[in-house]
PDB file of C-alpha atoms in Angstrom:
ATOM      1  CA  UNK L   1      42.514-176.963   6.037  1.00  0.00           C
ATOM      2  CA  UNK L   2      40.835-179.801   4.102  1.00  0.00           C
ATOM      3  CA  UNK L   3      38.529-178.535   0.636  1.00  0.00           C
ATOM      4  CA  UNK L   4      35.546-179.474   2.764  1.00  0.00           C
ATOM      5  CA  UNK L   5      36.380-177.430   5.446  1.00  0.00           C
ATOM      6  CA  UNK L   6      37.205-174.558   3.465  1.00  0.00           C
ATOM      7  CA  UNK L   7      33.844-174.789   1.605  1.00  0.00           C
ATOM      8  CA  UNK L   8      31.647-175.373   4.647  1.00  0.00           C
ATOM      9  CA  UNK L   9      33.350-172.181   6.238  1.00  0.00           C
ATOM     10  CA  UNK L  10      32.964-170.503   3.035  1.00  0.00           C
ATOM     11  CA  UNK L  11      29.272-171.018   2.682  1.00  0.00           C
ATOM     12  CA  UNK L  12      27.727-170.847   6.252  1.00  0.00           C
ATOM     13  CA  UNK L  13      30.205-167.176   5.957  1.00  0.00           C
ATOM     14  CA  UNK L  14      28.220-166.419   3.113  1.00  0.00           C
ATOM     15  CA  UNK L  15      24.759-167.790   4.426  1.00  0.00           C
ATOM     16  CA  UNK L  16      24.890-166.195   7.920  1.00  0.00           C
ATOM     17  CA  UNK L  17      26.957-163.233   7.520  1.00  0.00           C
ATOM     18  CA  UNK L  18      25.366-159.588   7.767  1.00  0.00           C
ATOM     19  CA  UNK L  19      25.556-159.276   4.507  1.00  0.00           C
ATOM     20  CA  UNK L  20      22.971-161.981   3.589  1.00  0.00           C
ATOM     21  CA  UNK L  21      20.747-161.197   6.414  1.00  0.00           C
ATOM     22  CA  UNK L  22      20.127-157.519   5.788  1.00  0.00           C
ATOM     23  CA  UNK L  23      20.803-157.460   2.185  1.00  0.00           C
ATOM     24  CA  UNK L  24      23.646-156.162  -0.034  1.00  0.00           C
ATOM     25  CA  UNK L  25      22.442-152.820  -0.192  1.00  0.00           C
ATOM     26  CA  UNK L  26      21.411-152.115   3.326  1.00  0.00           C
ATOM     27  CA  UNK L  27      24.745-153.465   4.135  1.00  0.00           C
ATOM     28  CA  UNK L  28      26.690-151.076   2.243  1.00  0.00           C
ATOM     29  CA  UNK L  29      25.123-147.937   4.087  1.00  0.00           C
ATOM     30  CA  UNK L  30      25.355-147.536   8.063  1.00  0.00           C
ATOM     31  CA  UNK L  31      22.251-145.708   8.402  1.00  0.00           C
ATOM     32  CA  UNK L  32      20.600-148.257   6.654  1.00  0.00           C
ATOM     33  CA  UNK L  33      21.729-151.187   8.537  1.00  0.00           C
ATOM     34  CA  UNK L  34      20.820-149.867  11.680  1.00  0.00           C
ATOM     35  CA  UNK L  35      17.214-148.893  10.374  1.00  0.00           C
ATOM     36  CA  UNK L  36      16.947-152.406   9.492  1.00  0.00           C
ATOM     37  CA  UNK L  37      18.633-153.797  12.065  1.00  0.00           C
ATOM     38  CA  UNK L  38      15.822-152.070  14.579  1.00  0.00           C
ATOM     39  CA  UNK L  39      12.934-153.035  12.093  1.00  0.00           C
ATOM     40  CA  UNK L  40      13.943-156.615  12.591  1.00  0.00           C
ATOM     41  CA  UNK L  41      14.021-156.464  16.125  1.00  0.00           C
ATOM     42  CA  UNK L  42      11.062-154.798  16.583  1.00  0.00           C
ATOM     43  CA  UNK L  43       8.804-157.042  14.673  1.00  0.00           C
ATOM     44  CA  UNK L  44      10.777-160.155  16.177  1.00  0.00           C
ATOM     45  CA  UNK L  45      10.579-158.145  19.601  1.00  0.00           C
ATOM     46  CA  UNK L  46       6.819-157.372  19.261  1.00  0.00           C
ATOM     47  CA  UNK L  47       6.476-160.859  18.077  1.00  0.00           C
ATOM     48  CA  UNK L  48       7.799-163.072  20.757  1.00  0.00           C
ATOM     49  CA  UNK L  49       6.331-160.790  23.546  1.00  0.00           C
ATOM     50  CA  UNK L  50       2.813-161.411  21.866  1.00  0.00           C
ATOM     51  CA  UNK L  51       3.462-164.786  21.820  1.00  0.00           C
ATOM     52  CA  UNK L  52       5.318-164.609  25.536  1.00  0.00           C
ATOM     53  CA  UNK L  53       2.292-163.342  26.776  1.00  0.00           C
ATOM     54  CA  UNK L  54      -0.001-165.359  25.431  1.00  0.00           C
ATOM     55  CA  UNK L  55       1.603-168.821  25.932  1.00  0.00           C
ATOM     56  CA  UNK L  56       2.220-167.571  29.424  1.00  0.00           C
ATOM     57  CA  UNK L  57      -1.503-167.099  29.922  1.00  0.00           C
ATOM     58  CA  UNK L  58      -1.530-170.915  28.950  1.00  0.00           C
ATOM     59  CA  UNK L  59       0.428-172.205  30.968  1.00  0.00           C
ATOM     60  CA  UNK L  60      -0.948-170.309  34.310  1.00  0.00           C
ATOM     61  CA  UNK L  61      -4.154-171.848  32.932  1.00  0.00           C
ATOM     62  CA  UNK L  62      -2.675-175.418  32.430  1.00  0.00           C
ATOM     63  CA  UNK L  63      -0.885-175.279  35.675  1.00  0.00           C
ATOM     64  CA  UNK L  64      -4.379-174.337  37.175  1.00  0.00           C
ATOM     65  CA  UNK L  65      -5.534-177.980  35.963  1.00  0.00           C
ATOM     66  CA  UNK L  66      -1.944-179.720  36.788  1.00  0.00           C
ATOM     67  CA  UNK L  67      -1.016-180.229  32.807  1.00  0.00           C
ATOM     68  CA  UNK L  68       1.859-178.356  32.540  1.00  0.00           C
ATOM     69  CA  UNK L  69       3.662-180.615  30.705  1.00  0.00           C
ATOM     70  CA  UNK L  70       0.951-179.952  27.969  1.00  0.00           C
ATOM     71  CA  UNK L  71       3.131-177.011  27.444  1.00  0.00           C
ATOM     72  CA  UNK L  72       5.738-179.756  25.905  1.00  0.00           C
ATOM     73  CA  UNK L  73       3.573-180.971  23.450  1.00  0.00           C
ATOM     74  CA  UNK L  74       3.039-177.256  22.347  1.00  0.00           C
ATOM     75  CA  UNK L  75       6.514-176.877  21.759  1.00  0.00           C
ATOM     76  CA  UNK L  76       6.839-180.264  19.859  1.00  0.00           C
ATOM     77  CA  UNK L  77       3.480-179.281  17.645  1.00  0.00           C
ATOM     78  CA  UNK L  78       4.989-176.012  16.700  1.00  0.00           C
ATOM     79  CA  UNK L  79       8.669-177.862  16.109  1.00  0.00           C
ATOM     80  CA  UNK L  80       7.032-180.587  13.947  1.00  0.00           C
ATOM     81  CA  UNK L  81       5.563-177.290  11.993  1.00  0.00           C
ATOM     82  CA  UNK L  82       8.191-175.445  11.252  1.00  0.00           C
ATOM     83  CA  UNK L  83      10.300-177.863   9.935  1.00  0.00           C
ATOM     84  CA  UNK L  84       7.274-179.058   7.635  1.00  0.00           C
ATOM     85  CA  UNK L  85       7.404-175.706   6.120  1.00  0.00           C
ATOM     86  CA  UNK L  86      11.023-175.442   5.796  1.00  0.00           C
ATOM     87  CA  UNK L  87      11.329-179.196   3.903  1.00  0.00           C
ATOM     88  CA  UNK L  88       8.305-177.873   1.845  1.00  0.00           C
ATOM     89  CA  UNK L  89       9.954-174.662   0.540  1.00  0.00           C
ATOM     90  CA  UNK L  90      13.337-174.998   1.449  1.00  0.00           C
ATOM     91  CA  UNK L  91      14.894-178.714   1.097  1.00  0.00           C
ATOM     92  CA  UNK L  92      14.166-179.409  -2.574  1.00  0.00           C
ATOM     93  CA  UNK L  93      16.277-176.466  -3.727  1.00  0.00           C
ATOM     94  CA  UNK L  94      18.652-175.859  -0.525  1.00  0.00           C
ATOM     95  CA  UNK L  95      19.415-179.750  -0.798  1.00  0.00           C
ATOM     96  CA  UNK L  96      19.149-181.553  -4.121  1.00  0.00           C
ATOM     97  CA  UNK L  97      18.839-178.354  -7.060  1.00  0.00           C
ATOM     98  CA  UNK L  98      20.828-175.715  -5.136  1.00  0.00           C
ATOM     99  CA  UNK L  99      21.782-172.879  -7.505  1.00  0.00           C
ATOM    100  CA  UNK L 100      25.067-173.209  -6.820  1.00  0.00           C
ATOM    101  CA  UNK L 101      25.773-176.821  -8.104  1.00  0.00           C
ATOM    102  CA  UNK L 102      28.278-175.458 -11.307  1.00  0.00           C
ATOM    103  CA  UNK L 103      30.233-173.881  -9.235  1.00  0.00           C
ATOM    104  CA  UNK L 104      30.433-176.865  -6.415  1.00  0.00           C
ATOM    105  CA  UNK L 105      30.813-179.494  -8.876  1.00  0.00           C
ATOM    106  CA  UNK L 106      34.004-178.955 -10.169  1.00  0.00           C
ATOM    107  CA  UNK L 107      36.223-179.127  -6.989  1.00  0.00           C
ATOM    108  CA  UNK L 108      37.687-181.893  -5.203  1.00  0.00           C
ATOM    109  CA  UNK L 109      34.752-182.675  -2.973  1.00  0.00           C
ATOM    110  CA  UNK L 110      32.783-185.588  -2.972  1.00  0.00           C
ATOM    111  CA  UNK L 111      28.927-184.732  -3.947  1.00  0.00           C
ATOM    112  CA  UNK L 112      27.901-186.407  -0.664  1.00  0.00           C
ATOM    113  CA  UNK L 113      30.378-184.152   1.150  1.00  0.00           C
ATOM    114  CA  UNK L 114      28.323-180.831  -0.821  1.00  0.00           C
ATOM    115  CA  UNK L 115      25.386-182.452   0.078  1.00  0.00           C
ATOM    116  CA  UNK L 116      25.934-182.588   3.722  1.00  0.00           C
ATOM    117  CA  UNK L 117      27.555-178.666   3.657  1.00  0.00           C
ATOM    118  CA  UNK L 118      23.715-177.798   2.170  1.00  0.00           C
ATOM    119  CA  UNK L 119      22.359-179.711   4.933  1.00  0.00           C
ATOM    120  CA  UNK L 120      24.482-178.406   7.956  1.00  0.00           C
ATOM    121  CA  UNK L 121      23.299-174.946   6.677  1.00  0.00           C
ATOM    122  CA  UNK L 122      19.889-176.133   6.123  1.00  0.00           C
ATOM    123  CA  UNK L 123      19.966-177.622  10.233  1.00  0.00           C
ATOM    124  CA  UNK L 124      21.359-174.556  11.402  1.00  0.00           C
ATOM    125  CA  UNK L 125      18.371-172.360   9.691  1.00  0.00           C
ATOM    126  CA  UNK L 126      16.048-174.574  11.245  1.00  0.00           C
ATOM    127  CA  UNK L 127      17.348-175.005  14.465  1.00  0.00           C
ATOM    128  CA  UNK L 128      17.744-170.957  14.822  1.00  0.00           C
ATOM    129  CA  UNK L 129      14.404-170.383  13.289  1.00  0.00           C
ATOM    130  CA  UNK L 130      12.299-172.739  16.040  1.00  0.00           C
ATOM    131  CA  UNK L 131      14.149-172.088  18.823  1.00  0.00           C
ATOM    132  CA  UNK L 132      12.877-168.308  18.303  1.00  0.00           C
ATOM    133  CA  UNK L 133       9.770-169.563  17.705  1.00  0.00           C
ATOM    134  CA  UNK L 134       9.639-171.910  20.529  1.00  0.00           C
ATOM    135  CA  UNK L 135      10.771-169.696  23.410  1.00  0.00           C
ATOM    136  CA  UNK L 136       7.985-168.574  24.267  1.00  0.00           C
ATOM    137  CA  UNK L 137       6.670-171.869  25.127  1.00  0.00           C
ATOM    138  CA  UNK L 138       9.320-172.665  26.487  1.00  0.00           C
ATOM    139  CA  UNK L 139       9.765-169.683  28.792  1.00  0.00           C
ATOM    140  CA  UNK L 140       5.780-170.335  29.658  1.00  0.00           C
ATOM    141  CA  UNK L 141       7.006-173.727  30.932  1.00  0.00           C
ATOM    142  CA  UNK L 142       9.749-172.685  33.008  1.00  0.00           C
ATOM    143  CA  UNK L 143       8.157-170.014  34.736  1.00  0.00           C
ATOM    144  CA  UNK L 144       5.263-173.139  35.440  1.00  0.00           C
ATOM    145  CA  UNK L 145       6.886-176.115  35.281  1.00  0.00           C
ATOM    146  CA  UNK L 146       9.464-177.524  38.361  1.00  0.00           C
ATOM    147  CA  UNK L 147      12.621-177.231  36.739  1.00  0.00           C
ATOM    148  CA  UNK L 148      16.052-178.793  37.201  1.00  0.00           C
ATOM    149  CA  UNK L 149      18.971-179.951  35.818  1.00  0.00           C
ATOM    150  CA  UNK L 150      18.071-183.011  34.201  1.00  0.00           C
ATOM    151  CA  UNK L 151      14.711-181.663  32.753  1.00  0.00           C
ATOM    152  CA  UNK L 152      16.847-178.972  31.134  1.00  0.00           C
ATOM    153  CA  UNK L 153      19.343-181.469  29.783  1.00  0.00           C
ATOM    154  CA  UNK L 154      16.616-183.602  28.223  1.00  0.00           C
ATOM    155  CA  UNK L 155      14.594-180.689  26.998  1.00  0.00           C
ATOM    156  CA  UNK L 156      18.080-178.905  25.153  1.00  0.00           C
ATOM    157  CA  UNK L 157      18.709-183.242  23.838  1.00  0.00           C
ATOM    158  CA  UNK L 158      14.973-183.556  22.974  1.00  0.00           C
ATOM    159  CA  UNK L 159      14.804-180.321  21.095  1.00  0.00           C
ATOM    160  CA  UNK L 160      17.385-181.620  18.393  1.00  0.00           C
ATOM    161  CA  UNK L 161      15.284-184.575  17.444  1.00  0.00           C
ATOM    162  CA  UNK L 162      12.181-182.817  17.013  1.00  0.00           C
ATOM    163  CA  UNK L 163      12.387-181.796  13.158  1.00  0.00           C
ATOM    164  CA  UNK L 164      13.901-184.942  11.779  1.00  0.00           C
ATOM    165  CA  UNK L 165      10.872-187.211  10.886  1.00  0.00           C
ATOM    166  CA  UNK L 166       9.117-184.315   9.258  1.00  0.00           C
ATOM    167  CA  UNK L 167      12.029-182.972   8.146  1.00  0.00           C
ATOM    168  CA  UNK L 168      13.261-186.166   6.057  1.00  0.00           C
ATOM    169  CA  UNK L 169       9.867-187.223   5.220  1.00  0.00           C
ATOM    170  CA  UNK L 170       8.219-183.893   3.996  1.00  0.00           C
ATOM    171  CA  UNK L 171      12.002-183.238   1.947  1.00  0.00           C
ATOM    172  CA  UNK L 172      11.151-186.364   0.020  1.00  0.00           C
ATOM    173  CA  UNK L 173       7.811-184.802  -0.674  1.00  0.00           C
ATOM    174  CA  UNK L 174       9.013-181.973  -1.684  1.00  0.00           C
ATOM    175  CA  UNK L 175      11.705-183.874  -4.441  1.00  0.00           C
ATOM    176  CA  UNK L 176       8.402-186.058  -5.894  1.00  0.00           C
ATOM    177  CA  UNK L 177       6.573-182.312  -5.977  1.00  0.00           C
ATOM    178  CA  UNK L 178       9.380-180.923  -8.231  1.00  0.00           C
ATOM    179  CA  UNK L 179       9.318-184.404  -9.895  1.00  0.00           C
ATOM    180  CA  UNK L 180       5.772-184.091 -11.075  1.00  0.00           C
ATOM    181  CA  UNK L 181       5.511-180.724 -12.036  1.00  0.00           C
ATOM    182  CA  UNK L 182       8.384-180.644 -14.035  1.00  0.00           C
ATOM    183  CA  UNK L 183       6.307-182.937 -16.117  1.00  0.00           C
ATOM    184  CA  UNK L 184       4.454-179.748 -17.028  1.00  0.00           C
ATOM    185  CA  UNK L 185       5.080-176.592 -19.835  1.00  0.00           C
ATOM    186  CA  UNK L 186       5.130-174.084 -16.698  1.00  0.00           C
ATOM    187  CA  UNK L 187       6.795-176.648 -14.073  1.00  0.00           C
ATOM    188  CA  UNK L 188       7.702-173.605 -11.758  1.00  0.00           C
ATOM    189  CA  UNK L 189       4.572-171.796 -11.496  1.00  0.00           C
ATOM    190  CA  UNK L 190       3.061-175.638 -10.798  1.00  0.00           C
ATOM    191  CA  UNK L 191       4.981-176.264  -8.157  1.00  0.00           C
ATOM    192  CA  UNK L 192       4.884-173.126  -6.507  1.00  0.00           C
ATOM    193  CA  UNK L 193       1.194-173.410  -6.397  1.00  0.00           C
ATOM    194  CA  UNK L 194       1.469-177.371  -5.029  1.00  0.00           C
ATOM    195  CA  UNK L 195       3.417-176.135  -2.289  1.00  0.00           C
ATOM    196  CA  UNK L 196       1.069-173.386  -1.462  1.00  0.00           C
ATOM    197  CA  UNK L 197      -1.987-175.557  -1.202  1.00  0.00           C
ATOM    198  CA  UNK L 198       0.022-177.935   1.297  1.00  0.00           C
ATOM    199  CA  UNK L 199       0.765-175.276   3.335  1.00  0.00           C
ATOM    200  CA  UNK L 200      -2.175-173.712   3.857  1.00  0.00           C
ATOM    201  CA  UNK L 201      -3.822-177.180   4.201  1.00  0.00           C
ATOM    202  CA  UNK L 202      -1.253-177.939   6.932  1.00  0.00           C
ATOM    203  CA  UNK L 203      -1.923-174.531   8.035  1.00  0.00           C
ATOM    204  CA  UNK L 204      -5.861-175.411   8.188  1.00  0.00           C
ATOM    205  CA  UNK L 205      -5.674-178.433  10.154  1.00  0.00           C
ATOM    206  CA  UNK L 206      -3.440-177.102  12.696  1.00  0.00           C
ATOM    207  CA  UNK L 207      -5.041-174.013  13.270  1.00  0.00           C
ATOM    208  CA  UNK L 208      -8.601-175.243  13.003  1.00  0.00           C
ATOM    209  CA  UNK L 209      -9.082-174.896  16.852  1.00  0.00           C
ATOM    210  CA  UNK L 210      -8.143-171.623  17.275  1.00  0.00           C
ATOM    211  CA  UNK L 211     -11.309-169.554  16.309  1.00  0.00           C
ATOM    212  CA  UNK L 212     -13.162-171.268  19.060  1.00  0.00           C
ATOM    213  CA  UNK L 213     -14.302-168.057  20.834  1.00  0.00           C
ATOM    214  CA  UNK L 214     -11.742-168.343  23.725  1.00  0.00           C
ATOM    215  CA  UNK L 215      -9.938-164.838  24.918  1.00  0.00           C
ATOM    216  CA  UNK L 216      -6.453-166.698  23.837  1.00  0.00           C
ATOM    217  CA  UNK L 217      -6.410-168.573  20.780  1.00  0.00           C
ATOM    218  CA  UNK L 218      -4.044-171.163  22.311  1.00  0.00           C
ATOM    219  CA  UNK L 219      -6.489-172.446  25.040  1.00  0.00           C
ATOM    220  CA  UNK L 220      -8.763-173.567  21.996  1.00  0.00           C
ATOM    221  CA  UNK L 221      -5.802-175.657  20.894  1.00  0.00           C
ATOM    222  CA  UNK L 222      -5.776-177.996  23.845  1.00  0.00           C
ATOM    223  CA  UNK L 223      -7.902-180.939  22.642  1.00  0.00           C
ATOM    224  CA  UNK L 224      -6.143-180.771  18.794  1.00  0.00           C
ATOM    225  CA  UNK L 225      -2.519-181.126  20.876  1.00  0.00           C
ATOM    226  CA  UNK L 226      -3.620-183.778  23.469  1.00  0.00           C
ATOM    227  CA  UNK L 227      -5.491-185.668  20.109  1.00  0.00           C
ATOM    228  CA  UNK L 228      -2.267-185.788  18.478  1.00  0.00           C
ATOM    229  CA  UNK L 229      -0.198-186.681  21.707  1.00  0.00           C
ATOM    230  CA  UNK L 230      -2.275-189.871  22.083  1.00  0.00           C
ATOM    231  CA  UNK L 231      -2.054-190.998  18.445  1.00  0.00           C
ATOM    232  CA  UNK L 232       1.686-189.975  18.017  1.00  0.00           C
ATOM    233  CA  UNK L 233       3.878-191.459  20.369  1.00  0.00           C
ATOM    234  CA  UNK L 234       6.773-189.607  20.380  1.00  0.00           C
ATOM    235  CA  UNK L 235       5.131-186.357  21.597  1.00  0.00           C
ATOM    236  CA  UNK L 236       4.248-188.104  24.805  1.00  0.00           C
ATOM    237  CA  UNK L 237       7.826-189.689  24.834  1.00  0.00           C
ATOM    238  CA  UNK L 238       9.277-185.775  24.958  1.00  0.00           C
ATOM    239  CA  UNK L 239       6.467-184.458  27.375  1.00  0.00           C
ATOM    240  CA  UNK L 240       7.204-187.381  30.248  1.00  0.00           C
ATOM    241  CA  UNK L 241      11.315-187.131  29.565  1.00  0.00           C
ATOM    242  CA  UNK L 242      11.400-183.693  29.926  1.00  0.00           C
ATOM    243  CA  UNK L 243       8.541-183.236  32.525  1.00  0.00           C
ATOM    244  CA  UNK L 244       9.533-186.377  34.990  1.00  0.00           C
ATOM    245  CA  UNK L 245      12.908-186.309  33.520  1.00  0.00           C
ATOM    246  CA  UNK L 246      12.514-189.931  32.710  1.00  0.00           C
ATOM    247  CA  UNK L 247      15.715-191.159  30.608  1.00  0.00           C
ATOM    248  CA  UNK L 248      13.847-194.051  29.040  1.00  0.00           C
ATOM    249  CA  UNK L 249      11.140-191.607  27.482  1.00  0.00           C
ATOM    250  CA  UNK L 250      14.088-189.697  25.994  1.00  0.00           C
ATOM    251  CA  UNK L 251      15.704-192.878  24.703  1.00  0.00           C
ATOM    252  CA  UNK L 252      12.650-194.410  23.218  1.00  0.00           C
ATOM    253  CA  UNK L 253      12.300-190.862  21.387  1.00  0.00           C
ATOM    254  CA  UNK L 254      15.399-190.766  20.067  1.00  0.00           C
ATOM    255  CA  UNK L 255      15.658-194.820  18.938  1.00  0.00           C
ATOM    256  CA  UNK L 256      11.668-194.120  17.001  1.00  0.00           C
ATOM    257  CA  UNK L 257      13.426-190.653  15.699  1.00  0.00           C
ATOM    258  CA  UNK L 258      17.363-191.772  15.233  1.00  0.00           C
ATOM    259  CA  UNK L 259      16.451-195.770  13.250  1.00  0.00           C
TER     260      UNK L 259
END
């Protein structure tokens, strides 16, 4: 086994083992873990069936009108999101200050071989966190939408290219955040603050349309996602290659996304 494969194994073992999920102490007692364990999938449980329900309500209603596929550009808006957040709070200090740099430096790995460990890790969080936070939509568009093997195929390919624009363009953001707070006495508390007025700005505009007096909240979010699926291209490249399972839709998504 090569040092970077020992370290990657080492750290997504540490990053994704019960341990780190629960917590050290609830690990250490049985009757603990298991409270915890059924907390967490309670609330994830009571979650995604609030969600499932809703989103399914959607897409009955979409498929009433014949715009399924508006379904897709649900599941990219919510992607795009997610990943936003997690470069926000997450890639500055997961990617380029990680905590546990002292201990990383001194080994026989190349720093762009560390960096890439903290991004595998950082890829895997993301992926796991929006595909639970997608699957509702997604289940809403299967139960809907006419399904087969290709649209499946495209939608799994699709998925994976989502997060990276926002993903390497809000992680930048996040680095010239930390760059000009640390320019002040309490550089911390700055750019914790920074980062909460971007979210909740980001939060703002994409939840704007919900409090329009509809029974679901989603159904107020139609015109906001079809506005952004005609000024950003890529959306509408996902929608057609996984609705009509067109293969140059998926291409031209992944050439914008991949160059």
């Amino acid at each position: 086994m090569t040092p970077f494969q020992a370290v990657l194994r080492v750290t997504l073992r540490e990053n994704f083992s019960l341990r780190r999920m629960l917590g050290s102490s609830a690990s250490k007692s049985k009757k603990m873990m298991w409270f915890v364990v059924a907390a967490i999938i309670y609330s994830l449980g009571t979650l995604l069936f609030g969600l499932g329900y809703l989103f399914f309500q959607l897409g009955s209603a979409l498929s009433q009108m014949g715009m399924t596929e508006m379904l897709l550009m649900f599941m990219f808006v919510y992607s795009s999101g997610i990943a936003i957040m997690f470069a926000l709070f997450r890639a500055n200090g997961g990617l380029f200050h990680f905590r546990d740099y002292p201990i990383l430096a001194p080994l026989p790995i190349p720093m762009w071989k560390i960096g890439l460990i903290k991004l595998i890790v950082l890829m895997i969080n993301l992926y796991l966190t929006t595909f639970l936070m997608v699957s509702p939509i997604v289940f809403a568009y299967f139960s809907f939408g006419d399904i087969g093997f290709w649209n499946i195929l495209f939608l799994i390919v699709g998925f994976f290219f989502i997060p990276m624009i926002p993903l390497a363009v809000c992680s930048f953001l996040s680095i010239l955040v930390a760059r000009i707070t640390a320019m002040f006495r309490r550089s911390s508390l700055f750019n914790i603050l920074f980062m909460l007025v971007l979210f909740f700005a980001v939060m703002y505009f994409s939840m704007s349309s919900v409090f329009s007096g509809e029974e679901n909240p989603f159904l107020g979010q139609i015109d906001f996602i079809a506005a952004l699926g005609a000024s950003y291209a890529p959306m509408g490249w996902f929608a057609k290659a996984v609705h009509r399972a067109d293969f140059l839709s998926l291409v031209l998504l992944m050439v914008k996304i991949g160059r």
